[in-house]
Amino acid sequence: ISFLSFSSRLEKAESEVLNYLLEFVNWSTLSPPLKLILNQRQTKMTWRPSTNLDSIPSLSHICRLKIRQVLGPDLLMRTSIVQKLPVPSSLHDFLRFQDIVEPSYKHPPQSPVINRVQRSQRAHQHRHVL
């Protein structure tokens, strides 16, 4: 993700979604421009950081990020490569971020198909005149 794309997402994301996204990075090393966006949102009360974002990431989280960086994000998330790592099986889910709860969307994203159907319905409204 490019910096401009990511910063735009930070400015617009719902609070819960933003906290979810920050779980996948080392939030203590964000660039100054990204930290500025987060500080502005916190000041405007458009974002409430989760409690763990106020602290330094745990060593286990930093190690998880490093392993993901070495293996590549797609390998860990989309294949069973993590199951083959020489680590205790209890760490497999942790390395795949299975401990992070997905946000509950206030406005769930609609599929492109639903959007097209709704546009079509609005464009082709029929009126019956008696």
Coordinates of C-alpha atoms in Angstrom, one line a residue:
I1 CA 0.0 0.0 0.0
S2 CA 1.4 3.4 -0.9
F3 CA 1.8 6.1 1.7
L4 CA -0.9 8.3 0.2
S5 CA -3.4 5.4 -0.1
F6 CA -2.7 4.3 3.5
S7 CA -2.9 7.9 4.9
S8 CA -6.2 8.4 3.1
R9 CA -7.5 5.2 4.7
L10 CA -6.4 6.3 8.1
E11 CA -8.3 9.6 7.7
K12 CA -11.5 7.9 6.7
A13 CA -11.6 4.6 8.5
E14 CA -14.1 3.9 11.3
S15 CA -12.4 3.9 14.7
E16 CA -12.8 0.1 15.2
V17 CA -11.5 -0.6 11.7
L18 CA -8.6 1.6 12.3
N19 CA -7.6 -0.2 15.5
Y20 CA -7.9 -3.5 13.6
L21 CA -5.6 -2.3 10.8
L22 CA -3.0 -1.1 13.4
E23 CA -2.9 -4.6 14.9
F24 CA -1.0 -5.7 11.8
V25 CA 1.9 -3.3 12.1
N26 CA 4.4 -2.1 14.7
W27 CA 2.4 1.0 15.7
S28 CA 5.3 2.3 17.8
T29 CA 7.3 2.9 14.6
L30 CA 4.8 4.6 12.4
S31 CA 6.1 7.5 10.4
P32 CA 5.6 11.0 11.7
P33 CA 3.0 11.9 9.0
L34 CA 0.9 8.8 10.0
K35 CA 1.2 9.6 13.7
L36 CA 0.1 13.1 12.9
I37 CA -3.1 11.8 11.3
L38 CA -3.8 9.6 14.2
N39 CA -3.2 12.4 16.7
Q40 CA -5.5 14.7 14.7
R41 CA -8.2 12.1 14.7
Q42 CA -7.8 11.5 18.4
T43 CA -8.0 15.2 19.1
K44 CA -11.2 15.5 16.9
M45 CA -12.6 12.5 18.7
T46 CA -13.1 10.6 15.5
W47 CA -10.8 7.8 16.7
R48 CA -10.5 6.1 20.0
P49 CA -7.3 4.0 20.1
S50 CA -7.6 0.6 21.7
T51 CA -5.8 0.3 25.0
N52 CA -2.9 -1.8 23.7
L53 CA -2.0 0.9 21.2
D54 CA -1.0 3.1 24.1
S55 CA 1.9 0.8 25.0
I56 CA 5.0 -0.6 23.2
P57 CA 4.1 -3.7 21.2
S58 CA 5.0 -6.9 22.9
L59 CA 8.1 -8.9 21.9
S60 CA 5.9 -11.7 20.6
H61 CA 4.0 -9.3 18.4
I62 CA 7.3 -7.8 17.0
C63 CA 8.6 -11.3 16.4
R64 CA 5.4 -12.2 14.6
L65 CA 5.8 -9.2 12.4
K66 CA 9.4 -10.1 11.6
I67 CA 8.5 -13.6 10.7
R68 CA 5.7 -12.4 8.4
Q69 CA 8.1 -10.0 6.8
V70 CA 10.6 -12.8 6.1
L71 CA 8.1 -15.2 4.8
G72 CA 6.0 -12.6 3.0
P73 CA 2.4 -11.7 4.0
D74 CA 0.7 -13.8 1.3
L75 CA 2.4 -17.0 2.4
L76 CA 1.3 -16.7 6.0
M77 CA -2.3 -15.6 5.3
R78 CA -3.2 -17.7 2.2
T79 CA -1.3 -20.9 2.5
S80 CA -0.5 -23.6 5.0
I81 CA 3.2 -22.7 5.1
V82 CA 2.9 -21.6 8.7
Q83 CA 1.9 -25.1 9.7
K84 CA 5.3 -26.3 8.4
L85 CA 7.3 -23.9 10.5
P86 CA 9.5 -25.5 13.2
V87 CA 7.6 -23.9 16.1
P88 CA 5.1 -25.3 18.6
S89 CA 1.7 -25.8 17.0
S90 CA 0.2 -23.4 19.6
L91 CA 2.0 -20.6 17.7
H92 CA 0.6 -21.3 14.3
D93 CA -2.7 -19.4 14.8
F94 CA -0.8 -16.6 16.5
L95 CA 1.5 -16.2 13.5
R96 CA -1.5 -16.0 11.3
F97 CA -3.0 -13.2 13.4
Q98 CA -5.9 -15.5 14.4
D99 CA -5.9 -13.9 17.9
I100 CA -7.0 -10.5 16.4
V101 CA -10.8 -10.1 16.4
E102 CA -12.2 -8.6 13.2
P103 CA -14.2 -5.3 13.7
S104 CA -17.9 -5.3 13.5
Y105 CA -18.8 -2.8 10.8
K106 CA -21.4 -0.2 11.5
H107 CA -21.9 0.1 7.7
P108 CA -20.9 -3.2 6.2
P109 CA -19.3 -2.9 2.8
Q110 CA -21.7 -3.8 0.0
S111 CA -20.7 -6.0 -2.9
P112 CA -20.2 -4.5 -6.4
V113 CA -23.1 -6.6 -7.6
I114 CA -25.5 -5.2 -5.1
N115 CA -24.4 -1.6 -6.0
R116 CA -25.1 -2.3 -9.7
V117 CA -28.5 -3.7 -8.9
Q118 CA -29.4 -0.7 -6.8
R119 CA -28.2 1.7 -9.4
S120 CA -30.2 -0.2 -12.1
Q121 CA -33.3 -0.1 -9.9
R122 CA -33.0 3.7 -9.4
A123 CA -32.5 4.3 -13.1
H124 CA -35.4 2.1 -14.2
Q125 CA -38.2 3.1 -11.9
H126 CA -41.6 2.5 -13.3
R127 CA -44.7 4.6 -12.6
H128 CA -48.1 3.3 -13.2
V129 CA -50.6 6.0 -14.1
L130 CA -54.3 5.2 -14.0

